[in-house]
Coordinates of C-alpha atoms in Angstrom, one line a residue:
K1 CA 79.5 -15.9 66.4
N2 CA 77.3 -17.1 63.5
S3 CA 74.3 -15.3 64.9
E4 CA 76.4 -12.2 65.4
L5 CA 77.8 -12.4 61.9
S6 CA 74.3 -12.9 60.5
N7 CA 73.0 -9.9 62.5
L8 CA 76.0 -7.9 61.2
N9 CA 75.3 -9.0 57.6
N10 CA 71.6 -7.9 58.0
R11 CA 72.7 -4.6 59.4
I12 CA 75.2 -4.2 56.6
S13 CA 72.5 -5.0 54.0
K14 CA 70.1 -2.5 55.7
S15 CA 72.9 0.1 55.9
S16 CA 73.8 -0.6 52.2
K17 CA 70.2 -0.3 51.1
A18 CA 69.8 2.9 53.2
A19 CA 73.0 4.2 51.8
S20 CA 72.0 3.4 48.2
D21 CA 68.6 5.1 48.8
A22 CA 70.3 8.1 50.3
D23 CA 72.7 8.1 47.4
M24 CA 69.9 8.2 44.9
R25 CA 68.2 11.0 46.8
F26 CA 71.5 12.7 47.1
R27 CA 72.1 12.4 43.3
D28 CA 68.6 13.7 42.5
V29 CA 69.0 16.6 44.9
E30 CA 72.6 17.1 43.7
G31 CA 71.4 17.2 40.1
K32 CA 68.8 19.8 40.9
Y33 CA 71.2 21.7 43.0
K34 CA 73.9 21.7 40.2
K35 CA 71.3 22.9 37.7
D36 CA 70.3 25.6 40.1
Q37 CA 73.9 26.5 40.7
E38 CA 74.7 26.5 37.0
S39 CA 71.6 28.6 36.3
S40 CA 72.5 31.0 39.1
S41 CA 76.2 31.3 38.0
R42 CA 75.2 31.6 34.3
K43 CA 72.6 34.2 35.2
Q44 CA 75.2 36.2 37.2
S45 CA 77.8 35.9 34.4
L46 CA 75.2 36.9 31.8
Q47 CA 74.1 39.8 34.0
E48 CA 77.7 41.0 34.2
T49 CA 78.2 40.5 30.5
I50 CA 75.0 42.3 29.7
E51 CA 76.0 45.2 31.9
K52 CA 79.4 45.3 30.4
C53 CA 78.0 45.1 26.9
A54 CA 75.4 47.8 27.7
R55 CA 78.2 50.1 28.8
E56 CA 80.2 49.2 25.7
E57 CA 77.1 49.7 23.5
K58 CA 76.5 53.1 25.0
R59 CA 80.1 54.1 24.4
L60 CA 80.1 52.7 20.9
V61 CA 76.7 54.3 20.1
D62 CA 78.2 57.6 21.1
Q63 CA 81.1 57.0 18.8
I64 CA 79.3 55.4 15.9
A65 CA 77.8 58.6 14.4
P66 CA 81.1 60.5 13.8
L67 CA 82.7 57.2 12.8
R68 CA 80.1 56.7 10.1
Q69 CA 80.9 60.2 8.7
Q70 CA 84.6 59.5 8.8
I71 CA 84.0 56.2 7.1
K72 CA 82.2 57.8 4.3
S73 CA 84.8 60.5 3.8
K74 CA 87.6 58.0 4.1
E75 CA 86.0 55.7 1.6
A76 CA 85.7 58.6 -0.9
N77 CA 89.3 59.6 -0.3
R78 CA 90.3 55.9 -0.7
N79 CA 88.6 55.7 -4.0
R80 CA 90.1 58.9 -5.2
M81 CA 93.5 57.9 -4.0
R82 CA 93.2 54.5 -5.6
S83 CA 92.4 56.2 -8.9
A84 CA 95.4 58.6 -8.5
A85 CA 97.7 55.8 -7.4
K86 CA 96.6 53.7 -10.4
A87 CA 97.3 56.6 -12.7
D88 CA 100.7 57.2 -11.1
E89 CA 101.4 53.6 -11.2
D90 CA 100.7 53.4 -14.9
R91 CA 102.8 56.5 -15.6
M92 CA 105.7 55.1 -13.5
R93 CA 105.4 51.7 -15.2
K94 CA 105.7 53.6 -18.6
N95 CA 108.8 55.4 -17.2
M96 CA 110.2 52.2 -16.0
D97 CA 109.7 50.6 -19.4
S98 CA 111.4 53.5 -20.9
L99 CA 114.3 53.2 -18.5
I100 CA 114.5 49.5 -19.2
S101 CA 114.6 50.3 -23.0
D102 CA 117.3 52.9 -22.4
L103 CA 119.3 50.4 -20.3
R104 CA 119.0 47.9 -23.1
S105 CA 120.2 50.6 -25.6
L106 CA 123.1 51.4 -23.3
K107 CA 124.1 47.8 -23.1
S108 CA 123.9 47.7 -26.9
V109 CA 126.1 50.8 -27.2
S110 CA 128.5 49.4 -24.7
Q111 CA 128.7 46.2 -26.7
R112 CA 129.3 48.2 -29.9
I113 CA 132.0 50.2 -28.2
S114 CA 133.6 47.1 -27.1
G115 CA 133.4 45.9 -30.7
Y116 CA 134.8 49.1 -31.9
F117 CA 137.8 48.8 -29.7
R118 CA 138.2 45.4 -31.1
N119 CA 137.7 46.4 -34.7
R120 CA 139.0 50.0 -34.6
S121 CA 136.4 51.3 -37.0
D122 CA 136.0 55.1 -37.2
E123 CA 132.5 54.9 -38.5
E124 CA 131.5 52.7 -35.8
L125 CA 133.0 55.1 -33.3
E126 CA 131.2 58.1 -34.6
R127 CA 128.0 56.1 -34.5
V128 CA 128.7 55.1 -31.0
I129 CA 129.5 58.7 -30.0
A130 CA 126.2 59.8 -31.5
D131 CA 124.4 57.0 -29.6
L132 CA 126.2 58.0 -26.4
T133 CA 125.2 61.6 -26.9
K134 CA 121.6 60.5 -27.4
I135 CA 121.8 58.3 -24.4
D136 CA 123.2 61.1 -22.2
G137 CA 120.3 63.3 -23.3
D138 CA 117.9 60.5 -22.4
I139 CA 119.6 60.0 -19.1
C140 CA 119.4 63.7 -18.3
S141 CA 115.7 63.8 -19.2
S142 CA 115.1 60.6 -17.1
K143 CA 116.9 62.2 -14.2
E144 CA 114.8 65.3 -14.5
N145 CA 111.6 63.1 -14.7
L146 CA 112.8 61.1 -11.7
T147 CA 113.5 64.3 -9.7
E148 CA 110.0 65.6 -10.6
M149 CA 108.5 62.2 -9.5
E150 CA 110.2 61.9 -6.1
P151 CA 107.8 64.3 -4.2
R152 CA 104.9 62.5 -5.9
I153 CA 106.3 59.2 -4.7
E154 CA 106.7 60.5 -1.2
T155 CA 103.1 61.7 -1.3
L156 CA 102.0 58.3 -2.5
K157 CA 103.9 56.6 0.3
S158 CA 102.2 58.8 2.9
Q159 CA 98.9 58.2 1.3
L160 CA 99.5 54.5 1.4
N161 CA 100.3 54.7 5.2
E162 CA 97.2 56.8 5.7
Q163 CA 95.2 54.1 3.8
S164 CA 96.6 51.4 6.2
R165 CA 95.4 53.4 9.2
H166 CA 92.0 53.9 7.4
K167 CA 91.9 50.1 6.9
K168 CA 92.5 49.5 10.6
C169 CA 89.7 51.9 11.5
I170 CA 87.4 50.1 9.0
E171 CA 88.3 46.7 10.5
A172 CA 87.5 48.2 14.0
N173 CA 84.2 49.4 12.8
I174 CA 83.4 46.0 11.4
K175 CA 84.3 44.5 14.8
L176 CA 82.0 47.1 16.4
Y177 CA 79.1 45.9 14.2
D178 CA 79.8 42.3 15.1
S179 CA 79.9 43.3 18.9
L180 CA 76.5 45.0 18.5
E181 CA 75.1 41.9 16.9
N182 CA 76.5 39.8 19.8
I183 CA 75.0 42.2 22.4
K184 CA 71.7 41.8 20.7
R185 CA 72.0 38.0 20.8
L186 CA 73.2 38.0 24.4
S187 CA 70.3 40.2 25.4
E188 CA 67.9 37.7 23.9
E189 CA 69.6 34.9 25.8
H190 CA 69.5 36.8 29.0
S191 CA 65.8 37.4 28.6
E192 CA 65.3 33.7 28.1
M193 CA 67.5 32.8 31.1
Q194 CA 65.6 35.2 33.3
H195 CA 62.4 33.6 32.3
G196 CA 63.9 30.2 33.1
V197 CA 65.1 31.3 36.5
Q198 CA 61.7 32.7 37.3
E199 CA 60.1 29.4 36.5
I200 CA 62.5 27.5 38.8
S201 CA 60.7 27.0 42.2
G202 CA 61.9 25.7 45.6
Y203 CA 65.5 26.7 45.1
E204 CA 66.3 27.2 48.8
T205 CA 64.3 24.0 49.7
A206 CA 66.3 22.0 47.2
K207 CA 69.5 23.5 48.5
G208 CA 68.6 22.5 52.1
S209 CA 67.5 19.0 51.0
Y210 CA 70.8 18.7 49.1
K211 CA 72.8 19.5 52.2
I212 CA 70.8 17.1 54.4
A213 CA 71.0 14.3 51.8
E214 CA 74.8 14.9 51.5
A215 CA 75.2 14.6 55.3
E216 CA 73.0 11.4 55.4
K217 CA 75.1 10.0 52.6
R218 CA 78.4 10.6 54.4
Q219 CA 76.9 9.1 57.6
K220 CA 75.7 6.0 55.8
E221 CA 79.0 5.6 54.0
D222 CA 80.8 5.8 57.4
Q223 CA 78.4 3.2 58.9
K224 CA 78.9 1.0 55.9
A225 CA 82.7 1.2 56.2
R226 CA 82.6 0.5 59.9
S227 CA 80.2 -2.4 59.4
E228 CA 82.3 -3.8 56.6
G229 CA 85.4 -3.5 58.8
R230 CA 83.7 -5.3 61.6
K231 CA 82.4 -8.0 59.2
S232 CA 85.9 -8.5 57.9
G233 CA 87.3 -8.8 61.4
L234 CA 84.6 -11.3 62.4
K235 CA 85.2 -13.3 59.3
D236 CA 88.9 -13.5 60.2
Q237 CA 88.0 -14.4 63.8
Q238 CA 85.6 -17.1 62.5
R239 CA 88.3 -18.6 60.3
Q240 CA 90.8 -18.6 63.2
L241 CA 88.2 -20.2 65.5
K242 CA 87.4 -22.9 63.0
R243 CA 91.1 -23.7 62.6
K244 CA 91.4 -23.9 66.4
L245 CA 88.3 -26.1 66.7
Q246 CA 90.0 -28.6 64.4
Q247 CA 92.9 -29.0 66.8
E248 CA 93.1 -31.9 69.3
E249 CA 92.8 -29.7 72.4
Y250 CA 89.3 -28.6 71.4
K251 CA 88.0 -32.1 70.7
D252 CA 85.6 -32.2 73.7
V253 CA 85.0 -28.5 73.8
D254 CA 81.2 -28.8 74.0
E255 CA 81.3 -31.1 77.0
E256 CA 83.9 -28.9 78.7
H257 CA 81.8 -25.8 77.9
R258 CA 78.7 -27.5 79.5
E259 CA 80.7 -28.4 82.7
S260 CA 82.1 -24.9 82.8
M261 CA 78.7 -23.4 82.5
I262 CA 77.5 -25.6 85.4
K263 CA 80.4 -24.4 87.5
F264 CA 79.6 -20.9 86.5
E265 CA 76.0 -21.1 87.4
T266 CA 76.6 -22.8 90.7
T267 CA 79.3 -20.2 91.5
T268 CA 76.9 -17.4 90.6
I269 CA 74.3 -18.9 92.9
A270 CA 76.8 -19.4 95.7
I271 CA 78.0 -15.8 95.3
S272 CA 74.4 -14.6 95.4
D273 CA 73.9 -16.7 98.7
L274 CA 77.1 -15.3 100.1
E275 CA 76.0 -11.8 99.3
I276 CA 72.7 -12.5 101.2
Y277 CA 74.7 -14.0 104.1
Y278 CA 77.1 -11.1 104.1
S279 CA 74.3 -8.6 104.2
A280 CA 72.6 -10.4 107.0
L281 CA 75.9 -10.8 108.9
D282 CA 76.8 -7.1 108.3
K283 CA 73.4 -6.1 109.7
A284 CA 73.9 -8.4 112.7
L285 CA 77.4 -7.1 113.3
L286 CA 76.1 -3.5 113.2
Q287 CA 73.3 -4.4 115.6
F288 CA 75.8 -6.2 117.9
H289 CA 78.2 -3.3 117.7
G290 CA 75.5 -0.8 118.6
M291 CA 74.4 -3.0 121.5
K292 CA 77.9 -3.4 122.8
I293 CA 78.6 0.3 122.5
G294 CA 75.5 0.9 124.5
D295 CA 76.5 -1.5 127.2
I296 CA 80.0 0.0 127.4
N297 CA 78.7 3.5 127.7
K298 CA 76.3 2.4 130.4
I299 CA 79.1 0.9 132.5
I300 CA 81.3 3.9 131.7
R301 CA 78.5 6.2 132.9
E302 CA 78.2 4.2 136.2
L303 CA 81.9 4.0 136.8
W304 CA 82.5 7.7 136.0
T305 CA 79.7 8.8 138.3
L306 CA 81.2 6.6 141.0
T307 CA 84.9 7.5 140.6
Y308 CA 85.0 11.1 139.3
K309 CA 84.3 13.6 142.1
G310 CA 84.6 16.8 140.0
E311 CA 81.7 18.9 138.8
D312 CA 83.0 20.1 135.4
I313 CA 82.3 16.8 133.6
S314 CA 79.1 15.0 134.3
N315 CA 79.7 12.0 132.0
I316 CA 81.9 10.5 129.3
E317 CA 81.1 8.0 126.6
L318 CA 82.5 6.3 123.5
V319 CA 81.3 7.5 120.1
S320 CA 82.0 5.5 116.9
D321 CA 82.1 7.0 113.4
Q322 CA 81.7 4.5 110.7
G323 CA 84.2 4.6 107.8
T324 CA 83.1 5.3 104.2
S325 CA 84.7 2.2 102.6
K326 CA 82.3 -0.8 102.3
A327 CA 85.0 -3.2 101.2
S328 CA 86.8 -3.0 104.6
R329 CA 84.4 -1.7 107.2
S330 CA 86.1 0.3 110.0
Y331 CA 85.1 2.5 112.9
N332 CA 86.8 5.6 114.3
Y333 CA 86.3 5.8 118.0
R334 CA 86.5 9.0 120.1
V335 CA 85.8 9.9 123.7
V336 CA 83.4 12.7 124.3
M337 CA 82.6 14.5 127.6
S338 CA 79.3 16.1 128.4
K339 CA 78.1 18.7 130.8
G340 CA 74.3 19.0 130.8
N341 CA 73.2 18.8 127.1
T342 CA 76.6 19.9 125.7
Q343 CA 79.1 17.4 124.3
M344 CA 82.6 17.9 123.0
D345 CA 85.7 15.8 122.3
M346 CA 87.8 15.1 125.3
R347 CA 91.1 15.1 123.4
G348 CA 93.0 18.3 124.2
R349 CA 90.3 19.6 126.6
C350 CA 91.0 17.7 129.8
S351 CA 93.7 17.5 132.5
A352 CA 96.2 14.6 132.8
G353 CA 94.3 13.2 135.8
Q354 CA 91.0 13.3 133.9
R355 CA 92.6 11.6 131.0
V356 CA 94.1 8.8 133.2
L357 CA 90.8 8.3 135.0
A358 CA 88.9 8.2 131.7
S359 CA 91.3 5.6 130.4
L360 CA 90.9 3.4 133.5
V361 CA 87.1 3.7 133.4
I362 CA 87.0 2.9 129.7
R363 CA 89.2 -0.2 130.1
L364 CA 87.2 -1.4 133.1
A365 CA 84.1 -1.0 131.0
L366 CA 85.6 -2.9 128.1
A367 CA 86.8 -5.7 130.5
E368 CA 83.3 -5.9 132.1
T369 CA 81.7 -6.1 128.6
F370 CA 84.0 -8.4 126.6
C371 CA 86.1 -10.3 129.3
I372 CA 83.4 -12.1 131.3
S373 CA 85.2 -15.5 131.0
C374 CA 88.6 -13.9 131.6
G375 CA 89.6 -14.2 135.3
V376 CA 92.7 -11.9 135.4
F377 CA 92.3 -8.2 135.7
A378 CA 95.6 -6.3 136.0
L379 CA 96.2 -2.6 136.7
D380 CA 99.6 -1.0 136.5
E381 CA 100.0 2.3 138.4
P382 CA 96.3 3.2 138.0
T383 CA 96.5 6.3 140.3
T384 CA 99.0 8.3 138.2
N385 CA 98.0 12.0 138.0
L386 CA 94.9 11.4 140.1
D387 CA 94.0 13.6 143.1
Y388 CA 92.8 12.2 146.4
E389 CA 89.1 12.3 145.6
N390 CA 89.5 10.6 142.3
K391 CA 91.8 7.9 143.9
R392 CA 89.1 7.3 146.4
G393 CA 86.4 7.0 143.7
L394 CA 88.6 4.5 141.8
A395 CA 89.0 2.4 145.0
I396 CA 85.2 2.4 145.4
A397 CA 84.7 1.3 141.8
L398 CA 87.2 -1.5 142.1
A399 CA 85.7 -2.7 145.3
Q400 CA 82.3 -2.9 143.7
I401 CA 83.7 -4.8 140.7
L402 CA 85.3 -7.3 143.1
A403 CA 82.0 -7.7 144.9
T404 CA 80.2 -8.2 141.6
R405 CA 82.8 -10.7 140.2
S406 CA 83.4 -12.6 143.4
A407 CA 81.2 -15.4 142.4
Q408 CA 83.5 -16.1 139.4
H409 CA 85.8 -19.0 140.5
N410 CA 88.7 -17.9 138.3
F411 CA 88.6 -14.1 138.9
Q412 CA 91.7 -12.4 140.1
L413 CA 92.5 -8.7 140.5
L414 CA 96.2 -7.7 140.2
I415 CA 97.2 -4.1 141.0
I416 CA 100.8 -2.8 140.7
T417 CA 101.3 0.5 142.4
H418 CA 103.7 2.7 144.4
D419 CA 100.8 4.6 146.0
E420 CA 100.4 3.2 149.6
D421 CA 97.5 5.6 150.2
F422 CA 95.6 4.0 147.4
V423 CA 96.3 0.5 148.8
T424 CA 94.9 1.8 152.2
M425 CA 91.8 3.1 150.4
M426 CA 91.3 -0.3 148.7
K427 CA 91.6 -2.0 152.1
N428 CA 89.0 0.3 153.7
E429 CA 86.6 -0.1 150.7
L430 CA 87.0 -3.8 150.6
A431 CA 86.3 -3.9 154.3
T432 CA 82.8 -2.4 153.6
Q433 CA 82.2 -5.3 151.2
S434 CA 83.6 -8.0 153.5
G435 CA 80.3 -9.8 153.8
K436 CA 80.0 -10.5 150.1
F437 CA 83.4 -12.1 149.5
P438 CA 86.4 -13.2 151.6
M439 CA 89.1 -10.7 152.2
P440 CA 92.7 -11.2 150.9
D441 CA 95.2 -12.9 153.2
K442 CA 98.3 -11.1 152.0
Y443 CA 99.7 -8.5 149.7
F444 CA 103.2 -8.6 148.1
Q445 CA 105.8 -5.9 148.5
V446 CA 108.7 -5.7 146.0
S447 CA 111.9 -4.0 147.2
R448 CA 115.5 -3.9 146.1
E449 CA 118.5 -5.1 148.2
E450 CA 122.2 -5.2 147.7
G451 CA 123.7 -8.7 147.7
Q452 CA 127.1 -9.9 149.0
D453 CA 128.5 -9.7 145.5
G454 CA 127.7 -6.0 145.3
C455 CA 124.8 -6.4 142.8
F456 CA 121.2 -5.3 143.5
Y457 CA 118.4 -7.9 143.6
S458 CA 114.6 -7.6 143.7
K459 CA 113.0 -9.0 146.8
I460 CA 109.4 -9.9 147.2
N461 CA 107.9 -10.1 150.7
A462 CA 104.4 -11.4 151.5
I463 CA 102.8 -9.2 154.2
D464 CA 99.6 -10.0 156.0
W465 CA 96.6 -8.0 154.9
D466 CA 95.8 -6.9 158.5
E467 CA 99.3 -5.4 158.9
L468 CA 98.6 -2.9 156.1

């Protein structure tokens, strides 16, 4: 664990150093890229501004000549109207002062009338009437003057409104002059920016390097995060293992580990030896299986040639197909029949008699191959579905087997059959081999008889062999 943690720390340090180097390269490239991006965006914005200002400049230049003429005429009208307005203002101020004076005189007369009504003086009344007459005349003349001044006042008001519009035009012209100055300044800045952009070299290379550095940075950050996560997990695991090692059950853990390693190594060696033994045994079994299949097919060939009297099948044999699983080796056996050089499966292509005879021949061959020490050989109804020639061939084969196995002290052939013709054939064939082994003394016949109690019982009678 300590070595793994140390290796992990070294990897983390290398990853951190690589990440910091990549980060520095990334920052440098990013700074260059940002500058290039800012220059490009500023160039584009300035280009758009210059185009817009050029269009505006062209439009304003087209408008500036008539505007200058209008400005000059409007300035002259303004000065003239200012002079006229000032004169009218002075005259109206004089009229207003006169009206104020008249108003004061009216108030004085009104006060004197009020005093007259209080004092009832005739002289004062006459004087007041005279003053009123004079005031009426002044009022009439003032009204006439006011009526004469109203058109002039309206004219002055319209002139003032017109002056406001002229003022707005003048302010717009001032803004136009300012815009022209800004256009000139921006054109100079645009020229400088174009010169700076032309001096910048390797923009595409810097952009590609920036993307590569950014990808490397993300990769290093991911590696660093994974390494830190693994380091944290290993540290937690190390702390837990240290706490466990301090417990009583791990007191002799080194000795137990040594013994376990000895057991592991010995078990590994034993497994290796067993694999060698298994391989050798498997090869031996395969060889033994092939040898036994060869022996069985040899006996089958001899017995089939001896027993089968037909001409459509020259030979039969067992064929084994090995299974695909190595864990549990298995074989799939099938019986094939051959005629000349042609072989085909016997299943579904033979008659019932051929099938019975093939079964008997295969069983006899299996018994001859694997049951040498077994002295009992039993056949139950072996002639089922066999014709006369095949029955006779089976009798000949059994007679030869008896002659071959007669030297075996514990050999015994047991045949159970209802076919008396087959028993007669066996007698005749055994008679031809009489010099090789002693003939049987008796054979046993099983019959069924009814007893005195009304039930049927099996009865076995021993009959001399010569009476057959």
